Coordinates of N, CA and C in Angstrom, one line a residue:
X1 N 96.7 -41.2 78.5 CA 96.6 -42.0 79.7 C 97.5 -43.2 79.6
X2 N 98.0 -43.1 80.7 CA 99.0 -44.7 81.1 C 100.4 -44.8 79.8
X3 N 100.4 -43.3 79.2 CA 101.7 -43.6 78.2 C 102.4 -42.5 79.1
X4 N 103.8 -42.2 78.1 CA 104.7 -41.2 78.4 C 104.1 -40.2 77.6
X5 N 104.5 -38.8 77.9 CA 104.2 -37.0 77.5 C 104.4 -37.2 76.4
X6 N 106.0 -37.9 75.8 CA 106.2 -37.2 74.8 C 107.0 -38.7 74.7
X7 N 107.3 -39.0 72.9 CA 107.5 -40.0 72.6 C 107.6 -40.0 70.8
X8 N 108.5 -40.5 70.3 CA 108.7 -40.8 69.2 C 109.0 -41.6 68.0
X9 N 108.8 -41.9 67.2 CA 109.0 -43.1 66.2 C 110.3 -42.9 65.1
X10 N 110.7 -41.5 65.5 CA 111.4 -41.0 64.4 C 113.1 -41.1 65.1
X11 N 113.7 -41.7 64.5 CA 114.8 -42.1 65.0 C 116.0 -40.6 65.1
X12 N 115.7 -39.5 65.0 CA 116.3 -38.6 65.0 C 115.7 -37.6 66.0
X13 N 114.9 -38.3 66.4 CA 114.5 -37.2 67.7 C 115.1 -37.1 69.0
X14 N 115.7 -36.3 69.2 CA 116.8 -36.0 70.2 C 116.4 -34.5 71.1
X15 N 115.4 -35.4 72.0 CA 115.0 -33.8 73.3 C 116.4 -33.7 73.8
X16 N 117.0 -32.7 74.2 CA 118.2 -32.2 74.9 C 117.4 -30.9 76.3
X17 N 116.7 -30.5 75.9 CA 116.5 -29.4 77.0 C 115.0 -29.1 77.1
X18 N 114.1 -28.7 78.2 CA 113.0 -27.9 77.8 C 113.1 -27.2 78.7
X19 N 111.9 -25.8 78.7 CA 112.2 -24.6 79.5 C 110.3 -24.1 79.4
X20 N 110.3 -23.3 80.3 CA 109.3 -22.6 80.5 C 109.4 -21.5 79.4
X21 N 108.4 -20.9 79.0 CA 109.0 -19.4 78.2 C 107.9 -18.3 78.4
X22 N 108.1 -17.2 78.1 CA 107.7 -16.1 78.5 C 105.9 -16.1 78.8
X23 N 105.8 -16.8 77.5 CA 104.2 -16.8 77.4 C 104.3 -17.8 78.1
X24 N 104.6 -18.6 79.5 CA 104.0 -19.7 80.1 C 103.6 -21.1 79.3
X25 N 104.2 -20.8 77.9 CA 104.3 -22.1 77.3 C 105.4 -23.1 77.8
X26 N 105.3 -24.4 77.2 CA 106.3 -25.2 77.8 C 107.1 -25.9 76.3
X27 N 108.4 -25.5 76.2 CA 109.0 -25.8 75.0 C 109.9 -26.8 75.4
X28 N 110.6 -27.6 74.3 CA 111.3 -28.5 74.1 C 112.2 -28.3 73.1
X29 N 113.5 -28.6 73.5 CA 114.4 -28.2 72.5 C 114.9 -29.9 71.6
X30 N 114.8 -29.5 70.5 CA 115.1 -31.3 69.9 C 116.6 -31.0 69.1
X31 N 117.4 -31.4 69.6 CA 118.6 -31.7 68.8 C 118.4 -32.1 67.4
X32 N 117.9 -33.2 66.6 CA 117.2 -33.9 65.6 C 118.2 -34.0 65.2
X33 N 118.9 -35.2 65.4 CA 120.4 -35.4 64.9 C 120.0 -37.3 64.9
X34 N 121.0 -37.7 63.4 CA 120.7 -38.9 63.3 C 121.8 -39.3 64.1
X35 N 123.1 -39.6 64.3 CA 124.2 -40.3 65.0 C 124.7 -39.0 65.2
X36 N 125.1 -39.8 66.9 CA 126.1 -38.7 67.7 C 127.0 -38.6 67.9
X37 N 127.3 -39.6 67.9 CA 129.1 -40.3 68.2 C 129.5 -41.3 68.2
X38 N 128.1 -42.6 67.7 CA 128.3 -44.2 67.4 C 128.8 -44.1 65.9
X39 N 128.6 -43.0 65.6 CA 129.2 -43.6 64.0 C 130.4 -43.0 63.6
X40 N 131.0 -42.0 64.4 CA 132.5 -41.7 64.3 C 133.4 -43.1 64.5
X41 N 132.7 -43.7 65.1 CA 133.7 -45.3 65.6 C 133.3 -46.3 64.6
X42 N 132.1 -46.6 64.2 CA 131.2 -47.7 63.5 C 132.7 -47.6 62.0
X43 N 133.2 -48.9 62.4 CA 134.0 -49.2 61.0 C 132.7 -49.8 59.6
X44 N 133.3 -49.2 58.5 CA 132.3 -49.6 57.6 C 131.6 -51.0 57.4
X45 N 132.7 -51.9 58.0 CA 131.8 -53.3 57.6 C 131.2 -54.0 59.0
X46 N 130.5 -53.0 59.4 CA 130.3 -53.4 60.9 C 128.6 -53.4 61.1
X47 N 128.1 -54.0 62.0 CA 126.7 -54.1 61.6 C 125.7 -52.9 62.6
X48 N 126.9 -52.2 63.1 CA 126.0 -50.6 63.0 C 126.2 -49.9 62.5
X49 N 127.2 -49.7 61.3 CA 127.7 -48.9 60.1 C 126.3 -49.6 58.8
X50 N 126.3 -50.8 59.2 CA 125.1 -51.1 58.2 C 123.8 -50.5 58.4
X51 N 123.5 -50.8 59.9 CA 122.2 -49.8 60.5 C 122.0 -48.9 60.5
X52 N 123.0 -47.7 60.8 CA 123.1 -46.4 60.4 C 122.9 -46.3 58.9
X53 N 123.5 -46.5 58.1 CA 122.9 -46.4 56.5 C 121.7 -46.4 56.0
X54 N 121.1 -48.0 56.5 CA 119.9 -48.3 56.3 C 119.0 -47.8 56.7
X55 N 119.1 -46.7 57.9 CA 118.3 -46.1 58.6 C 118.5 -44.7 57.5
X56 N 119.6 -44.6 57.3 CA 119.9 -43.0 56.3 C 120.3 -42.0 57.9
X57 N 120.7 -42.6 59.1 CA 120.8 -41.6 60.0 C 122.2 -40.9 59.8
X58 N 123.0 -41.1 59.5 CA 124.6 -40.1 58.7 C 124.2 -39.4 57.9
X59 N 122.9 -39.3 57.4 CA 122.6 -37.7 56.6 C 122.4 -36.7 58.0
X60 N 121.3 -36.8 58.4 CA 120.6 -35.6 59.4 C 121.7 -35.1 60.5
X61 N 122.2 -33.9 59.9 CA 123.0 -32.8 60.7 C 122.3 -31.9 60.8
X62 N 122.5 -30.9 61.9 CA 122.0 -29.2 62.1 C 121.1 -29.2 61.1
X63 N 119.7 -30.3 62.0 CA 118.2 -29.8 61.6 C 117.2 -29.6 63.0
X64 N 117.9 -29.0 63.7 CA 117.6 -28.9 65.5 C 115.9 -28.1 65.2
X65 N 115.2 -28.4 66.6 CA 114.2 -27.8 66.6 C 113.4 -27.4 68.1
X66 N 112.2 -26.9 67.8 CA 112.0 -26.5 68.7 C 110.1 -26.6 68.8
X67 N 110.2 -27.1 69.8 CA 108.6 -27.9 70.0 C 107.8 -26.3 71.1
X68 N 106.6 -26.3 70.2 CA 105.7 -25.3 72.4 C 104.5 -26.0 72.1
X69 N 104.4 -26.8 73.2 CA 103.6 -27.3 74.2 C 102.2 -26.5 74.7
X70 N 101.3 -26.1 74.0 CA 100.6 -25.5 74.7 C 99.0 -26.3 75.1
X71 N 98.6 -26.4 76.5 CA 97.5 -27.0 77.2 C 96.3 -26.7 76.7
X72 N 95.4 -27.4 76.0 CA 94.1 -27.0 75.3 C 93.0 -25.9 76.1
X73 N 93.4 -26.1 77.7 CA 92.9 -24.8 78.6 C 93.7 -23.5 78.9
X74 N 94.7 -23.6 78.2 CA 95.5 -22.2 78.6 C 95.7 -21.7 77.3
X75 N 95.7 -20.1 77.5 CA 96.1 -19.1 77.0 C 97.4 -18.4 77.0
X76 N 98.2 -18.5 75.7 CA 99.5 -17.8 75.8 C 99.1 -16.3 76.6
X77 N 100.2 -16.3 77.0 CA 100.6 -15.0 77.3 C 101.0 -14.2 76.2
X78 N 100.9 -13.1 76.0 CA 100.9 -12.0 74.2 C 101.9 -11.3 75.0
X79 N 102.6 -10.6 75.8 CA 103.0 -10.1 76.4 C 104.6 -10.6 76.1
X80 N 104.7 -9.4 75.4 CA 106.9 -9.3 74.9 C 107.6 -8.7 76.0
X81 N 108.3 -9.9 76.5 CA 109.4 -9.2 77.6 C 109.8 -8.4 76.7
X82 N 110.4 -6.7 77.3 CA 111.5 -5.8 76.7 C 112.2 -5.8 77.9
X83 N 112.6 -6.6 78.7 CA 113.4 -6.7 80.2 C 114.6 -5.6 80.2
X84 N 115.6 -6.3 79.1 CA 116.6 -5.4 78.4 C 116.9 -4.4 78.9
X85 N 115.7 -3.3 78.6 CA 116.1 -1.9 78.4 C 114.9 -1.4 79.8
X86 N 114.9 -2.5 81.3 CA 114.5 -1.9 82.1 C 115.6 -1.6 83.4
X87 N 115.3 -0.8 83.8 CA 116.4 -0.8 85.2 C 116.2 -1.1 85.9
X88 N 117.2 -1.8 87.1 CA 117.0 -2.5 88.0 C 115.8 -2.5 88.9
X89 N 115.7 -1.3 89.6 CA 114.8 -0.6 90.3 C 112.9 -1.5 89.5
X90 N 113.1 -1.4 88.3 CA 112.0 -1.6 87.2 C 111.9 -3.2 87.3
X91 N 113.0 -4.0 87.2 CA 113.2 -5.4 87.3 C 112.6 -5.8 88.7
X92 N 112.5 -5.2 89.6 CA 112.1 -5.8 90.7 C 110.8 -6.2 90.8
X93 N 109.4 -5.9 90.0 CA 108.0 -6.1 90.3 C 107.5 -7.3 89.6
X94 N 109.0 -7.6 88.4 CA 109.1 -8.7 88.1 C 109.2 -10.1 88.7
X95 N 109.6 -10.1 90.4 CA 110.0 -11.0 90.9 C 108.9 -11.6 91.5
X96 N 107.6 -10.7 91.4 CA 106.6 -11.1 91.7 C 105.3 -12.2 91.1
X97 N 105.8 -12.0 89.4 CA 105.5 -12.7 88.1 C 105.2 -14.4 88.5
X98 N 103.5 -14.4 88.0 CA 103.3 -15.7 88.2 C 104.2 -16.9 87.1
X99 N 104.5 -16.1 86.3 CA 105.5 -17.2 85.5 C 107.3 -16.9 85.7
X100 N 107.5 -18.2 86.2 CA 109.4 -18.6 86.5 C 110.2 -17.8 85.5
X101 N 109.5 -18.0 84.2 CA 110.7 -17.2 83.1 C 110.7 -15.8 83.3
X102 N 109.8 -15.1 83.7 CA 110.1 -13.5 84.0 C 111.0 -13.5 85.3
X103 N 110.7 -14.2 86.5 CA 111.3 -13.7 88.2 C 112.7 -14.4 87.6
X104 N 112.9 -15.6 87.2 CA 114.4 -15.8 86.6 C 115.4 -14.8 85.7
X105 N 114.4 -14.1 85.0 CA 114.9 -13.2 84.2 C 115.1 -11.9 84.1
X106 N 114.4 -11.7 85.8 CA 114.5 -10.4 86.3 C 115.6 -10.5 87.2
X107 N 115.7 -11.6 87.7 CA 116.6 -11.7 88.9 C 118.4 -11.7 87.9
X108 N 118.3 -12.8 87.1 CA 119.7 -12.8 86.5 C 120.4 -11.3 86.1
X109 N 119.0 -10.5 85.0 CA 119.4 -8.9 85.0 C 119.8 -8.2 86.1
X110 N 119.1 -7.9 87.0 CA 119.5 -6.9 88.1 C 120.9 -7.4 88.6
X111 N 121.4 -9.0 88.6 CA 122.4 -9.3 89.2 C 123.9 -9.0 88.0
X112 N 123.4 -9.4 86.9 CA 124.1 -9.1 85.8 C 124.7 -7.2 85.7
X113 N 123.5 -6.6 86.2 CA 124.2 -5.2 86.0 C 124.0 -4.6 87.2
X114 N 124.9 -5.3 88.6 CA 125.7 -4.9 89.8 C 125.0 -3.9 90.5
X115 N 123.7 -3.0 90.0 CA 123.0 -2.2 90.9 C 123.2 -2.1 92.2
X116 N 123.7 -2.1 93.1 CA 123.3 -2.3 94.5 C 121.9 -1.2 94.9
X117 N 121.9 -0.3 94.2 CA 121.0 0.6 95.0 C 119.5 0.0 95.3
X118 N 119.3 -0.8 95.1 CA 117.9 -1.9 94.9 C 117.9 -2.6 95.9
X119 N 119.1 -2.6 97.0 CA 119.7 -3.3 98.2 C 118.3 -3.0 99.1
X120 N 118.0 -1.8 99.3 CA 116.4 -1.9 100.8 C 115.5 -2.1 100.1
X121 N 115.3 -1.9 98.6 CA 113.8 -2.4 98.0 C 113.6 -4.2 98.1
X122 N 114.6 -4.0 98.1 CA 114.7 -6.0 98.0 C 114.5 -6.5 99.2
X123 N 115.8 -6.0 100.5 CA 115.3 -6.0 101.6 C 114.0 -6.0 102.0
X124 N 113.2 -5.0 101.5 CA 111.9 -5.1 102.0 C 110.9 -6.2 101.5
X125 N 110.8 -6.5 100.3 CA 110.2 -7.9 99.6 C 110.4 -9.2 100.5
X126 N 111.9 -8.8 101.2 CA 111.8 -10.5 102.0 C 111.2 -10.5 103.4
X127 N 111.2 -9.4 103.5 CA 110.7 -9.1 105.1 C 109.1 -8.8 104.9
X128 N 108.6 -8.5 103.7 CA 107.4 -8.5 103.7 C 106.7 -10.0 103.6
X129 N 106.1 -10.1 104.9 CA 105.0 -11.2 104.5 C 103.6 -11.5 104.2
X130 N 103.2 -10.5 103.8 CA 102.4 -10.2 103.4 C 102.1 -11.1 102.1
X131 N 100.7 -11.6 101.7 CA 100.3 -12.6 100.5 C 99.9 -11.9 99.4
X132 N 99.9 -10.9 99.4 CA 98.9 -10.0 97.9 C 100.3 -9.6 97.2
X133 N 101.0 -8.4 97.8 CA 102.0 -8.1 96.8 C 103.4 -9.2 96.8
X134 N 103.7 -9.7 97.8 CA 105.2 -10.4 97.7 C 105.1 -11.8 98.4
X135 N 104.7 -12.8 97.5 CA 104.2 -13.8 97.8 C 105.7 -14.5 97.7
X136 N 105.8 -16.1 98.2 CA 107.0 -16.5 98.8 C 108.4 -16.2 97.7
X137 N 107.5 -16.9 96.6 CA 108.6 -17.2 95.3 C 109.0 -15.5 95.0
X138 N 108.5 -14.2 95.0 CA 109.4 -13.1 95.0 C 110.4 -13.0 96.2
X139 N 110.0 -13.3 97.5 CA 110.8 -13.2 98.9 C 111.9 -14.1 98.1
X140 N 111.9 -15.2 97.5 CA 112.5 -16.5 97.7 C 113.7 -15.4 96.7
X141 N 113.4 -15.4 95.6 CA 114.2 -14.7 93.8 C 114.7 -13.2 95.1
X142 N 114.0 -12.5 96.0 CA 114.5 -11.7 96.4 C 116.0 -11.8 96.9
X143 N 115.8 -12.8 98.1 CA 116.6 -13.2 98.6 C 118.2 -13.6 97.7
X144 N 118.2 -14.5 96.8 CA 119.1 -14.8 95.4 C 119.5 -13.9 94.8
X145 N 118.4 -13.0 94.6 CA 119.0 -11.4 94.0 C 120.2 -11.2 94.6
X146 N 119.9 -11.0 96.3 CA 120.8 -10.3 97.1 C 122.1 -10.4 97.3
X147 N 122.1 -11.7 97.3 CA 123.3 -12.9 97.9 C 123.8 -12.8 96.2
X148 N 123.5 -12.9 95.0 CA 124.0 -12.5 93.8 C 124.7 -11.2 93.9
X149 N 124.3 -10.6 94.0 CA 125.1 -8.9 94.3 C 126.0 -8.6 95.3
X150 N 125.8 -9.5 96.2 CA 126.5 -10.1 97.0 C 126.8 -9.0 98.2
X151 N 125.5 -8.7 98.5 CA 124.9 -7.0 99.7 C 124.0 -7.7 100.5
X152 N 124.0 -9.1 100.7 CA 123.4 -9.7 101.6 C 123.7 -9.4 103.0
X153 N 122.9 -9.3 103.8 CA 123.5 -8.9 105.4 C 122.9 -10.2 106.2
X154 N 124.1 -10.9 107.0 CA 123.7 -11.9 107.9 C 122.3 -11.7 108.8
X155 N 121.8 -10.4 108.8 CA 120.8 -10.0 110.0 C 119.6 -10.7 109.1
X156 N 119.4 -10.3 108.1 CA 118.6 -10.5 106.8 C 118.4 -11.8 106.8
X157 N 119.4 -12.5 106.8 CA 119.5 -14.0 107.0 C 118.8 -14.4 107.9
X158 N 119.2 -14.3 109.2 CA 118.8 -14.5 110.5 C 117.2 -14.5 110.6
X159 N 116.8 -13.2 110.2 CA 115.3 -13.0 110.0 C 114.5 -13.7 108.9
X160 N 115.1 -14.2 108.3 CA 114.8 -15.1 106.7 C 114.7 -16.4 107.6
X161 N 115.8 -17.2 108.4 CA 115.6 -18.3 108.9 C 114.5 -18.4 109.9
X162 N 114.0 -17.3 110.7 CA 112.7 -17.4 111.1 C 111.7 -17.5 110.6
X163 N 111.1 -17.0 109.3 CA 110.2 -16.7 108.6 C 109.4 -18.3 108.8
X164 N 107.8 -17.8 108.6 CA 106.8 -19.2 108.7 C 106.6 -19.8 107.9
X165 N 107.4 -19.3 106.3 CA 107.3 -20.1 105.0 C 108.8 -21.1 105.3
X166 N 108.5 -22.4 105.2 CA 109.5 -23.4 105.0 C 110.5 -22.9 103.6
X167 N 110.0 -22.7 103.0 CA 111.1 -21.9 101.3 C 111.7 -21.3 101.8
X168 N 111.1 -20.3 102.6 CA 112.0 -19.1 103.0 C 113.4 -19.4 103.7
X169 N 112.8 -20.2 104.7 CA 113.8 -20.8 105.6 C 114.8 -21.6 105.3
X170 N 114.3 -22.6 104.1 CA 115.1 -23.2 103.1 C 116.3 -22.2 102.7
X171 N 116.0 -21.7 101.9 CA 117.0 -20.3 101.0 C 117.7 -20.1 101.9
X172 N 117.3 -19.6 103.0 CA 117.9 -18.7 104.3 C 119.5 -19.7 104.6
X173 N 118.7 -20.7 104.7 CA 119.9 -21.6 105.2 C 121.1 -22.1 103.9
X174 N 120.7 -22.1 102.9 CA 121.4 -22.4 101.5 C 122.0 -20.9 101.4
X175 N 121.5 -20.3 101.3 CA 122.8 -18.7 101.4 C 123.4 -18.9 102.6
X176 N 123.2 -19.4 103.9 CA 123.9 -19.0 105.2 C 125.2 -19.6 105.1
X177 N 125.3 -20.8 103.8 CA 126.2 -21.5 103.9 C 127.4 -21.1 104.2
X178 N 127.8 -20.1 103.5 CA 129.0 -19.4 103.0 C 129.5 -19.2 104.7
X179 N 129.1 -18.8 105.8 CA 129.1 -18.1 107.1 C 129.2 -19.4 107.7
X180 N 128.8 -20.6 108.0 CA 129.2 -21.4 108.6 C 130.2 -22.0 108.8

């Protein structure tokens, strides 16, 4: 309460990135590096060439790490993406995934291996409004898919800018860019 998330005493702790991950954990990537580029310059008789010593931060190179964050009410997900070795067609029920690191990682795949034939199943995802199977964030990753593979059709658009979800309509208009 009333502090920051995450915080440190150790002078080598260097967050550079964090990410969602498969299991819905929340990781942090730690560089853990003592000097990054103040001590390439720090002439020896300088009084951050002294600091750095006294601190011992010019030893700690490539001891990087990696933190997971897990919420004393949640339960990992046990569940190993094999995304890899699915096909496009297969990638798509992924877009529906309550966790960002699967629909991200389904959508990069399908786009990465040029399928187009996924062109009307996808179509249909954004046109479905329906809340049980294709809830906005699949429409939304649908849509991105599309315009990635780059088989988007202006009509698609058009009907996306009407849609009653504000996201939708959002996207709609961030792909229509290219056409204006």
């Amino acid at each position: 309460q009333d502090k920051d998330f995450l915080a440190s005493s150790d002078f080598n702790f260097r967050p550079v990135n964090t990410y969602t991950g498969p299991d819905g954990c929340f990781y942090i990537v730690d560089m853990y590096h003592g000097i990054i580029q103040e001590g390439e310059f720090a002439e020896d008789d300088s009084y951050l060439n002294k600091k750095i010593k006294a601190l011992g931060l010019e030893k700690n190179k490539g001891y990087g790490r990696i933190y997971r964050i897990i919420h004393k009410d949640f339960k990992p997900d046990k569940t190993k993406p094999h995304l890899l070795s699915q096909s496009p067609m297969e990638l798509i029920q992924y877009l529906s995934h309550p966790n960002g690191w699967w629909r991200d990682m389904a959508q990069q795949l399908m786009i990465i291996h040029g399928d187009t034939s996924i062109k009307s199943k996808l179509e249909k995802i954004v046109q479905d409004t329906s809340l049980d199977d294709h809830h906005p964030l699949a429409r939304i990753h649908a849509l991105w898919t599309l315009d990635g593979l780059e088989i988007i059709d202006q009509s698609l658009i058009l009907h996306a800018i009407h849609d009653q979800d504000p996201q939708i309509r959002k996207t709609a208009i961030w792909i229509s860019e290219k056409w204006i």
